[in-house]
CSV table of C-alpha atoms in Angstrom, one decimal:
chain,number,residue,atom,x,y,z
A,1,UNK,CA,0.0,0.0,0.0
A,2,UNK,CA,1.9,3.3,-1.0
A,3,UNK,CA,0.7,6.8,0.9
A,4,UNK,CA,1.6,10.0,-0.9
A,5,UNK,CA,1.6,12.8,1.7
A,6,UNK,CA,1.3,16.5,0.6
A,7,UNK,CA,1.9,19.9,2.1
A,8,UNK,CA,4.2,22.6,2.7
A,9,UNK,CA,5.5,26.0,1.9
A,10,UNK,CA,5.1,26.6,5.6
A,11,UNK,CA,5.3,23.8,8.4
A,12,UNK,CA,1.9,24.7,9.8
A,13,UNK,CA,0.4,21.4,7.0
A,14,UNK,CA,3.5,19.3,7.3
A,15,UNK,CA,3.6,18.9,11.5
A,16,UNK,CA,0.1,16.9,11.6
A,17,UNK,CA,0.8,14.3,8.4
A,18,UNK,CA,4.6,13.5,10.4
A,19,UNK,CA,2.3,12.4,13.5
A,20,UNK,CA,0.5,9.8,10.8
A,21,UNK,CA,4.0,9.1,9.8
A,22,UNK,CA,4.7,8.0,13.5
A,23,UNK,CA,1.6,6.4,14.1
A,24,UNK,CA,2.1,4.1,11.2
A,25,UNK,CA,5.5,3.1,11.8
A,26,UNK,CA,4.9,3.0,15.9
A,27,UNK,CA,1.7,0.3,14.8
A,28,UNK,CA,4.1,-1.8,12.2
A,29,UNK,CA,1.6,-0.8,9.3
A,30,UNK,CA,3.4,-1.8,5.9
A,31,UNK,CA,2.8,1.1,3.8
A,32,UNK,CA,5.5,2.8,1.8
A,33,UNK,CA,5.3,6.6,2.0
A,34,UNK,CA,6.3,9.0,-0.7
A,35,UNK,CA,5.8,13.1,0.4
A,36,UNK,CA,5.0,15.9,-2.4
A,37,UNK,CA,6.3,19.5,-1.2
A,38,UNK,CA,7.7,23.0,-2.1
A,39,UNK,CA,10.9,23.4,-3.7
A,40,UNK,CA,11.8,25.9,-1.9
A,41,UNK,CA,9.8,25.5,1.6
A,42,UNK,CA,11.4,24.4,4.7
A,43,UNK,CA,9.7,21.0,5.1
A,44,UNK,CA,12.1,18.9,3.2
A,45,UNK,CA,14.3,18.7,6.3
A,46,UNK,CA,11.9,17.4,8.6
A,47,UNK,CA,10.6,15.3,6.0
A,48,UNK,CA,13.7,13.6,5.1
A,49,UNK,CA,15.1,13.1,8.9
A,50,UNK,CA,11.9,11.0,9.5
A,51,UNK,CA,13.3,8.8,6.3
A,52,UNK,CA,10.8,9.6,4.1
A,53,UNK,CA,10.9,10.0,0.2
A,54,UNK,CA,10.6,13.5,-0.8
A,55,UNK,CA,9.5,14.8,-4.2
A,56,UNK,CA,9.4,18.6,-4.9
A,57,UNK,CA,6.9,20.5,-7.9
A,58,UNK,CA,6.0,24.3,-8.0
A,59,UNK,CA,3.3,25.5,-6.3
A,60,UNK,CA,0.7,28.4,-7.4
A,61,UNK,CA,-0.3,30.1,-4.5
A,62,UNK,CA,-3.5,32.7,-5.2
A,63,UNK,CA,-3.1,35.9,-4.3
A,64,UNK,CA,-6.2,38.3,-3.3
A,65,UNK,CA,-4.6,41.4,-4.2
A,66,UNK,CA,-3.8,42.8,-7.2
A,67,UNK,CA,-0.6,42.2,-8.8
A,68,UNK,CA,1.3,41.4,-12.0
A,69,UNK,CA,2.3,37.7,-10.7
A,70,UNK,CA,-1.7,37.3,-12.0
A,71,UNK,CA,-0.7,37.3,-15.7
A,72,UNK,CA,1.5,34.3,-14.9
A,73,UNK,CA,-0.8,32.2,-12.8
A,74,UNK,CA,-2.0,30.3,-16.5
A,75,UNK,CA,1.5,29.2,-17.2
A,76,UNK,CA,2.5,28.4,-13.4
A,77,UNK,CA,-0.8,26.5,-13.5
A,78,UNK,CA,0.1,24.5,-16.6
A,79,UNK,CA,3.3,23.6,-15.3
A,80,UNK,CA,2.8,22.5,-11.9
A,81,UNK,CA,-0.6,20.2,-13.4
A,82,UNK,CA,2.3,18.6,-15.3
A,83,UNK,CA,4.4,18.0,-12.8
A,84,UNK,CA,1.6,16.6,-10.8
A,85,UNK,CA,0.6,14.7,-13.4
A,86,UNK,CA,3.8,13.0,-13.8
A,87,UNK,CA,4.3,12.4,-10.2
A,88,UNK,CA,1.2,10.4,-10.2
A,89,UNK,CA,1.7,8.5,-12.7
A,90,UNK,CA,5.4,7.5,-11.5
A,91,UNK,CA,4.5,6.9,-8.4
A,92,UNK,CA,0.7,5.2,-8.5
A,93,UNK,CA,-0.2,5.9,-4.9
A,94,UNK,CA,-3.1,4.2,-3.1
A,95,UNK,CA,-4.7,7.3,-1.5
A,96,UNK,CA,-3.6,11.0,-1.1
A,97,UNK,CA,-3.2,12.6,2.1
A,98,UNK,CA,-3.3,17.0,3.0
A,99,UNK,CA,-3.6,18.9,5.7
A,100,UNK,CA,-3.6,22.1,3.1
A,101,UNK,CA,-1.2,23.9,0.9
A,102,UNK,CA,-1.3,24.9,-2.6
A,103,UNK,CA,1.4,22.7,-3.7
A,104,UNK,CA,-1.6,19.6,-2.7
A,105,UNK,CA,-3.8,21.7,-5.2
A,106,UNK,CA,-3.2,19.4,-8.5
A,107,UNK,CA,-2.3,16.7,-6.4
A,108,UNK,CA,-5.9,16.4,-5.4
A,109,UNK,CA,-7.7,17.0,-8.8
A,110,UNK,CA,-5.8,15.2,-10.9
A,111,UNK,CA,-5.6,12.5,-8.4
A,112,UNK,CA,-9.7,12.3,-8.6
A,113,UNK,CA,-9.3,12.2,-12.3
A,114,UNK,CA,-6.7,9.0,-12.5
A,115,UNK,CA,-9.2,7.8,-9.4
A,116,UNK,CA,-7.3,7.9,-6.6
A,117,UNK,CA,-8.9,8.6,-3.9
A,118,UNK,CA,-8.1,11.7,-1.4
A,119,UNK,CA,-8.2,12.5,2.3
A,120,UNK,CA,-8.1,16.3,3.2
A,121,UNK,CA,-7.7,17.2,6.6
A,122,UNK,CA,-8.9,20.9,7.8
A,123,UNK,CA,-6.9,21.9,10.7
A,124,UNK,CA,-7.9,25.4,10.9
A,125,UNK,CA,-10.7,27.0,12.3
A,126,UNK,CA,-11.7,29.1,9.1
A,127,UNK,CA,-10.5,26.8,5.7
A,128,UNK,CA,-8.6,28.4,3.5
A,129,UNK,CA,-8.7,28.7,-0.1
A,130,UNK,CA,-6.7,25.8,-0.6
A,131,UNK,CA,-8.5,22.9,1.3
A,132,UNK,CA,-12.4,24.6,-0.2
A,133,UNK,CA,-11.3,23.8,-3.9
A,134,UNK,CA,-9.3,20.5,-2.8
A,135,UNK,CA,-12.8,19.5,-0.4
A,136,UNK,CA,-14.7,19.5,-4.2
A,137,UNK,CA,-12.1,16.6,-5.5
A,138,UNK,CA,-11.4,14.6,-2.2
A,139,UNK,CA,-13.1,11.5,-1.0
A,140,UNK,CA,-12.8,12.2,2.9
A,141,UNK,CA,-12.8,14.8,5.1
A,142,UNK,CA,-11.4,15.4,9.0
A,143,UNK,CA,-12.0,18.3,10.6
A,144,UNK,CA,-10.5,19.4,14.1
A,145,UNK,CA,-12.9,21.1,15.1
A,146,UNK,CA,-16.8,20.9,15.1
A,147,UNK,CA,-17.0,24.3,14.2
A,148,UNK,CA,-15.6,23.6,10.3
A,149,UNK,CA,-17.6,20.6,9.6
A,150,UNK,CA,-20.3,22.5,8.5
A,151,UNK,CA,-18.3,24.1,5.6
A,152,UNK,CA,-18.3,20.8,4.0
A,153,UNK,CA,-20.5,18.1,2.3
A,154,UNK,CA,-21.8,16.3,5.6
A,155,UNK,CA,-21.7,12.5,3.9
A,156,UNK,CA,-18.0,13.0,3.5
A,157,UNK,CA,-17.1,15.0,6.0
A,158,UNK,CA,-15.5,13.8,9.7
A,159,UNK,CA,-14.6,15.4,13.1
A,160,UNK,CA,-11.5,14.0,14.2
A,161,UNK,CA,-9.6,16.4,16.5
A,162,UNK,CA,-5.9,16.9,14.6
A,163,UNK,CA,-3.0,14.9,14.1
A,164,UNK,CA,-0.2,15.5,16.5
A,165,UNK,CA,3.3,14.2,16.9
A,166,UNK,CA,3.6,11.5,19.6
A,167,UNK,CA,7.3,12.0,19.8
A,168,UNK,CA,7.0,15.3,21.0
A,169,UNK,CA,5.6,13.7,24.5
A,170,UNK,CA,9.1,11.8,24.7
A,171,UNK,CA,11.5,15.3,25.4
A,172,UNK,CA,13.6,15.7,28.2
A,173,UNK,CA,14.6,18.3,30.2
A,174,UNK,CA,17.6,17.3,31.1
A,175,UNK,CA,18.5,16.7,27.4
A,176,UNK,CA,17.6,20.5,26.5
A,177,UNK,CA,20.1,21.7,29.5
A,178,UNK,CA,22.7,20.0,27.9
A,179,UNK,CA,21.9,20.9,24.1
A,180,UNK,CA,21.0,24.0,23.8
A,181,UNK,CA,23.3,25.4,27.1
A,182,UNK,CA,20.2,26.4,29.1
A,183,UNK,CA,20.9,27.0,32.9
A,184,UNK,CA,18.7,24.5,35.4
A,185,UNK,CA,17.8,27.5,38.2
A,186,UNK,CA,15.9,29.5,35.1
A,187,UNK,CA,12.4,29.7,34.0
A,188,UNK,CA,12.4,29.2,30.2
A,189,UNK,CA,10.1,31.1,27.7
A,190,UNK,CA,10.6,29.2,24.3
A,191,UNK,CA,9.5,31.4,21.7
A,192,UNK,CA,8.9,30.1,17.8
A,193,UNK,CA,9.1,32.3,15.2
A,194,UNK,CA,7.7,29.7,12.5
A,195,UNK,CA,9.3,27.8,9.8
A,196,UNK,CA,9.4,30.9,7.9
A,197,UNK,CA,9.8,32.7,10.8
A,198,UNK,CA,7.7,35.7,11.6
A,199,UNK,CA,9.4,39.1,11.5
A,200,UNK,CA,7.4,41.2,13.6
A,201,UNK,CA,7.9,37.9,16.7
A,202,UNK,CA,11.7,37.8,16.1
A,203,UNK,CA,12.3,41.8,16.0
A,204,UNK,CA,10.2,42.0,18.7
A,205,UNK,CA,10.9,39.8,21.3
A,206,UNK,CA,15.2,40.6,20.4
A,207,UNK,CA,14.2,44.7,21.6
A,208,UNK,CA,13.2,43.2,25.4
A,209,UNK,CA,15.4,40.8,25.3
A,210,UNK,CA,18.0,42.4,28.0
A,211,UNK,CA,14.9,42.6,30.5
A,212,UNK,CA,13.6,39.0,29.6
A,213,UNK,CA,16.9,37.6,30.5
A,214,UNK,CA,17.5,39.8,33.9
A,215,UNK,CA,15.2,37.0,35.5
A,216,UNK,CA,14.3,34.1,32.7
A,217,UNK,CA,15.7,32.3,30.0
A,218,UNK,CA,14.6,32.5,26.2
A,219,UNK,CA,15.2,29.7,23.4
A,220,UNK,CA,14.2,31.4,20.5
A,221,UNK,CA,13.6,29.8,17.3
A,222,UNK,CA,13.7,32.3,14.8
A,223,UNK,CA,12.7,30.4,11.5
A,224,UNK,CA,14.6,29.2,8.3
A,225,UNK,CA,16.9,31.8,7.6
A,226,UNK,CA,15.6,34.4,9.6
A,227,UNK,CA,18.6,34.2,12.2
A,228,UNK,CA,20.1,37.3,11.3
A,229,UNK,CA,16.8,39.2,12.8
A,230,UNK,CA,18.1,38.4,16.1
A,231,UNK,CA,20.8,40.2,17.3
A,232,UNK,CA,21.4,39.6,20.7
A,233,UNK,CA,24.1,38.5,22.3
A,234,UNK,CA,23.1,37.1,26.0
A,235,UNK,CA,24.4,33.8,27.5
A,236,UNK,CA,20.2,33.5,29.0
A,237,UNK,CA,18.9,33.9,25.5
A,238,UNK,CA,19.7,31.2,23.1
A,239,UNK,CA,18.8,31.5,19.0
A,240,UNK,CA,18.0,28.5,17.0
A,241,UNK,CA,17.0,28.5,13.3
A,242,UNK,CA,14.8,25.9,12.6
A,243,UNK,CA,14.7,22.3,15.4
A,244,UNK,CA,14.5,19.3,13.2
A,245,UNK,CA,16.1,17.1,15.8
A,246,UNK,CA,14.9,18.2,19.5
A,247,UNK,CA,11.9,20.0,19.4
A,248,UNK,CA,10.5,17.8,22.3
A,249,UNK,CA,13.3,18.9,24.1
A,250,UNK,CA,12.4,22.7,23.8
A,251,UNK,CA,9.0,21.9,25.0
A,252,UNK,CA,10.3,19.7,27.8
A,253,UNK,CA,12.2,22.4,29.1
A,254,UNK,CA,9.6,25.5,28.3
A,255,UNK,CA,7.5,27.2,31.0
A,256,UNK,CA,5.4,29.1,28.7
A,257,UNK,CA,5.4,29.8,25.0
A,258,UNK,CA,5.4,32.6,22.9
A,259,UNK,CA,3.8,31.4,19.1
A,260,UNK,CA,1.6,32.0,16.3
A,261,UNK,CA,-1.9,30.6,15.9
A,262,UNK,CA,-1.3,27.7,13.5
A,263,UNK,CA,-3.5,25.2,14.4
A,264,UNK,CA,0.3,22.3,13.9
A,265,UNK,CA,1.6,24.2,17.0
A,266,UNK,CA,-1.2,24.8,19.2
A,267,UNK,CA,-2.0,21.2,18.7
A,268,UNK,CA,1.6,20.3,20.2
A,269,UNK,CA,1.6,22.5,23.1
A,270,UNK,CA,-2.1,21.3,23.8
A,271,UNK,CA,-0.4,17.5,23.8
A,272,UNK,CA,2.7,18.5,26.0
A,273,UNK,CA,0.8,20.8,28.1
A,274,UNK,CA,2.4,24.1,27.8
A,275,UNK,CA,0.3,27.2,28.4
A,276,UNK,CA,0.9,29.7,25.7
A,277,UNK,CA,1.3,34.0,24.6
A,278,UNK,CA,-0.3,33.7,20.7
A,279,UNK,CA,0.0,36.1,18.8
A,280,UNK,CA,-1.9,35.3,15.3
A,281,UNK,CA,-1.1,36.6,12.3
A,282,UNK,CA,-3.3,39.7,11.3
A,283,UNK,CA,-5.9,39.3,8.8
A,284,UNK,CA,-5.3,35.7,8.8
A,285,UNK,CA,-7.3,32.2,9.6
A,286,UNK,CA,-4.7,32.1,12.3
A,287,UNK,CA,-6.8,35.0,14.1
A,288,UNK,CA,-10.1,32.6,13.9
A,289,UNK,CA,-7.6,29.8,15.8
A,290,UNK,CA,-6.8,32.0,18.5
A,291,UNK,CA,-10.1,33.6,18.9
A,292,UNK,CA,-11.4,29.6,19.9
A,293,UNK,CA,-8.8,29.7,21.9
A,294,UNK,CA,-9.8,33.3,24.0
A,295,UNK,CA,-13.5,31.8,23.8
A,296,UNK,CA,-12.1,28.0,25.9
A,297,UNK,CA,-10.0,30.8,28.2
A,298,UNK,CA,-6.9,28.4,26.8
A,299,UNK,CA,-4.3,30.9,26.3
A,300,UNK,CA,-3.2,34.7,26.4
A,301,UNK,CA,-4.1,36.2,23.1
A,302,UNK,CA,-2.8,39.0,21.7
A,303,UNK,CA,-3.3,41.4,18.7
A,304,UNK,CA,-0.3,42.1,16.4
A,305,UNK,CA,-1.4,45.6,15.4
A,306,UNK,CA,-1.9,46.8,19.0
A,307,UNK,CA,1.0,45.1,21.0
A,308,UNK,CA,4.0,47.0,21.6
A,309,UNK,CA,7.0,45.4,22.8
A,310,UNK,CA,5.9,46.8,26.2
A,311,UNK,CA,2.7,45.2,25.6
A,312,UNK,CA,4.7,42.1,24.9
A,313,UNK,CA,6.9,42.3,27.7
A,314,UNK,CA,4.1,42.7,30.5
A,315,UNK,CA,2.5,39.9,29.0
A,316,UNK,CA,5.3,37.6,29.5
A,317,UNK,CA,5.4,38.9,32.9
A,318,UNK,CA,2.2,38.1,33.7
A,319,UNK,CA,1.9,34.9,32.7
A,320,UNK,CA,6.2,33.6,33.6
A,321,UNK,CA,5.3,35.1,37.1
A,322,UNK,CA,2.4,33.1,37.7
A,323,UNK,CA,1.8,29.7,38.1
A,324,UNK,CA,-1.7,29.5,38.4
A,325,UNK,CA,-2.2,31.1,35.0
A,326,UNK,CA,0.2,28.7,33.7
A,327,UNK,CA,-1.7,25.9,34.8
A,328,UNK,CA,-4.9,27.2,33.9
A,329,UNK,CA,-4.1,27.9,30.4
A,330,UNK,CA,-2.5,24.9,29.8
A,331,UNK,CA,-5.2,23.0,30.9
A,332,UNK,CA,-7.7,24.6,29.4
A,333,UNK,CA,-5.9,24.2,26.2
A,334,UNK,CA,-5.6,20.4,26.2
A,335,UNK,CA,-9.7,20.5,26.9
A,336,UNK,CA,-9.8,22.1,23.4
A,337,UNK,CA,-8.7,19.7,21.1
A,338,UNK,CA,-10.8,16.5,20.5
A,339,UNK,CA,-8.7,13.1,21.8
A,340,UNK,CA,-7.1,10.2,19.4
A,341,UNK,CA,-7.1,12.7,16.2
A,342,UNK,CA,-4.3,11.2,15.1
A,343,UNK,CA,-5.4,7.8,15.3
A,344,UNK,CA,-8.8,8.5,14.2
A,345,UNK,CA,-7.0,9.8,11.0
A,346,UNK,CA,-4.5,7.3,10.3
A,347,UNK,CA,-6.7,4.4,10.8
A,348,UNK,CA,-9.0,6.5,8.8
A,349,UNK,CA,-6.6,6.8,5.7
A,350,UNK,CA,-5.8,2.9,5.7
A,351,UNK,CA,-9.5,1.8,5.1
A,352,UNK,CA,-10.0,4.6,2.4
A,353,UNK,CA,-6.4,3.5,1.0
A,354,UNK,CA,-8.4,-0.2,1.1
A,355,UNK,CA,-11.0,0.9,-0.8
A,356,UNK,CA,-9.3,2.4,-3.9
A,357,UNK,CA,-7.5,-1.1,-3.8
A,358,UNK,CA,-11.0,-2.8,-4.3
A,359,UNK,CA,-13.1,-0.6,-5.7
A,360,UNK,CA,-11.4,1.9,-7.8
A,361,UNK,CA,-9.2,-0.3,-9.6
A,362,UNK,CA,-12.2,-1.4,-10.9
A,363,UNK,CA,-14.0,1.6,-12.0
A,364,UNK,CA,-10.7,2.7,-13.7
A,365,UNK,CA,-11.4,-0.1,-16.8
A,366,UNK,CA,-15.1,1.9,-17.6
A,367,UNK,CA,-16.0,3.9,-17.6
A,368,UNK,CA,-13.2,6.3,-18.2
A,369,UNK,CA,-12.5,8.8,-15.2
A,370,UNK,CA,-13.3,11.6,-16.9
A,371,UNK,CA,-17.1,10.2,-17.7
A,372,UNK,CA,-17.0,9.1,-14.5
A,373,UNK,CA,-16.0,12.5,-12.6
A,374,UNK,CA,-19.1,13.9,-15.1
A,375,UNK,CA,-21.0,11.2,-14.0
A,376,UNK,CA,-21.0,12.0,-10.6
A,377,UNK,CA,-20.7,15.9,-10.8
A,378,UNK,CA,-24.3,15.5,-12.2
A,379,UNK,CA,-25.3,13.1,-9.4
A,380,UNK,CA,-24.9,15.9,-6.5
A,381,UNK,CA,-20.8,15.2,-5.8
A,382,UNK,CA,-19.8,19.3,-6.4
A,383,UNK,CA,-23.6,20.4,-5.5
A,384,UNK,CA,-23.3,18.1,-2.5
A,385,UNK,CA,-23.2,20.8,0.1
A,386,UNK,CA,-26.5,22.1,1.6
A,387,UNK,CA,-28.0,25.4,1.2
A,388,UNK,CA,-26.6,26.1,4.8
A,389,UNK,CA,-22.9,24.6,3.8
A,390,UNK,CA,-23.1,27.1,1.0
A,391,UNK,CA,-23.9,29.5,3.2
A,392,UNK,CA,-20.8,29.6,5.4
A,393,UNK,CA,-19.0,29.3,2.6
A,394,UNK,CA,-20.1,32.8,1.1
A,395,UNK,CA,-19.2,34.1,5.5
A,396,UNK,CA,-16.1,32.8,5.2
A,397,UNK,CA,-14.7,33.7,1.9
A,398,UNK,CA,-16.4,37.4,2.8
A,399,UNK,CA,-14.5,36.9,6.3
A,400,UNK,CA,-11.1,36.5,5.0
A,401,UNK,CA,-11.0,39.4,2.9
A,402,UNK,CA,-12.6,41.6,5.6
A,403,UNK,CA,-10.8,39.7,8.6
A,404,UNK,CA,-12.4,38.3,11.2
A,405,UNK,CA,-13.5,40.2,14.4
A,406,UNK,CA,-11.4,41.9,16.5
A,407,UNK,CA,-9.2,40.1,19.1
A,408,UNK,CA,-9.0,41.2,23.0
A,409,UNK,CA,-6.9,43.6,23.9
A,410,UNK,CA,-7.0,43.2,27.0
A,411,UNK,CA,-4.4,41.6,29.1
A,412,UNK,CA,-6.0,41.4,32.5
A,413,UNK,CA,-9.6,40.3,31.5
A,414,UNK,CA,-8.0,37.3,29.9
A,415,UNK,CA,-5.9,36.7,32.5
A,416,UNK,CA,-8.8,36.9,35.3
A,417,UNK,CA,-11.1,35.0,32.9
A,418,UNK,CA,-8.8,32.3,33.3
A,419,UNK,CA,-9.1,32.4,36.6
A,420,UNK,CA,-12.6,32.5,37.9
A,421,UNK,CA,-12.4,36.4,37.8
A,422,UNK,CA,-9.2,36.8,40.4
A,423,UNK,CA,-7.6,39.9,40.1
A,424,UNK,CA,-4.0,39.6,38.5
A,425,UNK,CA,-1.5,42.9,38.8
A,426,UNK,CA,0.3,43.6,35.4
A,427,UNK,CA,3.5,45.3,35.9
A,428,UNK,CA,3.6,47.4,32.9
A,429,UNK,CA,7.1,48.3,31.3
A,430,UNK,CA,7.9,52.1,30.7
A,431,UNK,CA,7.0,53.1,27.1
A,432,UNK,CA,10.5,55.3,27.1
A,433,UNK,CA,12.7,52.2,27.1
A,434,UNK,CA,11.7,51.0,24.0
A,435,UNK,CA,11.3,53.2,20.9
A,436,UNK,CA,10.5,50.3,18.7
A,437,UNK,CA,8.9,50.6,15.2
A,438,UNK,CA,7.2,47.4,14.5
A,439,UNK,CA,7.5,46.4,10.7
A,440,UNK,CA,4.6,44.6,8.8
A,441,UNK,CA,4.7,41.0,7.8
């Protein structure tokens, strides 16, 4: 049985199909796995250091503003069909797996054309433009939350919870010391920038990093290439670019978090119980994630475009300083997330994997696939969604262009929330020390 995985371009679809990589190897289930990425993204690593085949094509990624690169979408459409074509045809996979991307796009389509069957998973609160066209082509869909399903045809369409890691419950604390030079009598923020690392986290976070490290410790994980952005030169604040080996390390020896709102992360910390400081990206699904997240009173959230690096800094405070916010958060965060996605998923891929086996070789003689994709197109399979699918469909599109409602600002409602509605003093740093222009992503 041969598995072709897909994702990339950023890490935030690649972290939930390695935990199906683990779970399949960690149950001795004999399938031979083949991944599709980016050429350029920073996934192949990870990919490869978990000894799996990796095959790079272009990807087309849509923009929704106005630009020149729109006059070559056509030809960057052509040519990564082809090369999705070919790919499929070399390698004759079973089933398709995604958790999103563009570069899964033709993957998907022209998989349902050669009839192979496809399993999407939707991580995210809000899909994304990606996973609504792939939804149309694939065969199953997972959902993490209960809150997506909705989006999608209901007869195909699962609530799983996500795929997470398993190995990222095995870290040690004592192998972090020792690895990245941490001290043992420090509290340790980790912060992650992102496999792409996130400018306005890195620059931030480096302009308080001589008050984070007059009482903590920071491991700060900047992002593929992005390790110039921080300059600081601190024995109590460590800088790594991208952890492909020891990543359950860092969260063994974290106290809190600092991180964006992808849905691969939160997931993780939820798992390893860490409380977390998110900061999602503005205008972004990632703001729908952590908005779920302020509603369950799992985490402090925090807008970009209103948080200084004071802002910043007092929030770290607050949260490094107490430890019944920490557990609080982190507990409430591991209620958030529905149990056993990954196996759910994985098992879940193996019995649709079975059924191309039996029941799409045959439909592959006659009639041919593309009477056959016609054939069911007329039956209901693109109109499949209800009136009230539709519906959201139309919100969420309109939602991502207009961004979704505004996040709290405010760091001491969260924070008392949290706690059954305890006061909690925020020290607040002086806006003098830190003349810091933020720059836009």
């Amino acid at each position: 049985m041969k598995i072709l995985l897909s994702g990339g371009g950023t890490l935030g679809p690649v972290t939930p199909l390695l935990g199906l990589v683990e779970y399949w190897r960690a149950h001795n289930k004999l399938v031979d796995l083949v991944w599709v990425g980016t050429v350029h993204g920073p996934e192949a690593n990870m990919v490869t250091s978990q000894d799996v085949r990796f095959i790079s094509i272009a990807s087309v990624k849509i923009p929704r503003y106005v630009s020149f690169y729109w006059l070559t979408i056509p030809f960057r459409l052509v040519y990564a069909g082809v090369e999705a074509w070919n790919v499929l045809k070399a390698e004759q996979p079973d089933v398709i797996v995604t958790a999103g991307g563009y570069v899964s796009v033709p993957l998907v389509i022209l998989g349902r054309f050669m009839g192979i069957r496809s399993w999407v998973h939707q991580q995210d609160v809000l899909p994304g433009l990606a996973n609504k066209i792939m939804a149309r082509f694939a065969a199953k869909i997972s959902t993490t939350f209960d809150a997506s399903k909705d989006v999608f045809p209901s007869k195909k369409t699962e609530v799983t919870g996500n795929a997470v890691r398993e190995s990222m419950l095995q870290g040690s604390r004592e192998r972090a010391l020792l690895k990245f030079g941490l001290s043992p009598e420090r509290k340790t923020l980790l912060v992650l920038g992102g496999g792409g690392g996130a400018m306005w986290l890195n620059e931030s976070v480096s302009a308080i990093a001589a008050d984070l490290t007059k009482k903590w410790q920071v491991l700060h994980v900047t992002g593929r290439d992005k390790h110039h952005m921080v300059n600081v030169s601190d024995k109590y604040y460590v800088t790594e670019p991208l952890i492909n080996d020891g990543m359950d390390d860092a969260y063994a020896i974290a106290d809190v978090v600092l991180c964006r709102a992808g849905l691969g992360t939160l997931t993780e910390l939820a798992a390893v119980g860490k409380p977390a400081i998110v900061v999602p990206i503005p205008d972004s699904h990632q703001e729908m994630n952590a908005f779920h997240l302020y509603e369950h009173q799992a985490g402090l959230i925090l807008d970009q475009t209103e948080t200084t690096p004071q802002i910043l800094l007092s929030s770290i405070r607050t949260v490094m300083d107490n430890e019944d916010v920490q557990m609080r958060f982190a507990a409430n965060l591991k209620l958030t997330f529905p149990k056993d996605g990954t196996k759910k998923i994985a098992e879940g891929v193996l019995k649709l994997a079975g059924e191309s086996d039996a029941k799409w070789s045959r439909e592959r003689k006659d009639p041919s696939p593309l009477e056959r994709f016609l054939e069911e197109g007329e039956e209901g399979y693109t109109t499949g969604m209800t009136e009230h699918s539709q519906e959201r469909v139309e919100e969420d599109v309109q939602q991502e262009e207009q961004g979704s409602e505004p996040l709290p600002l405010s760091i001491q409602e969260q924070v008392a929330r949290a706690l059954g509605n305890t006061v909690v003093h925020v020290e607040e740093a002086s806006e003098e020390d830190y003349p810091f222009e933020t720059k836009e992503l």
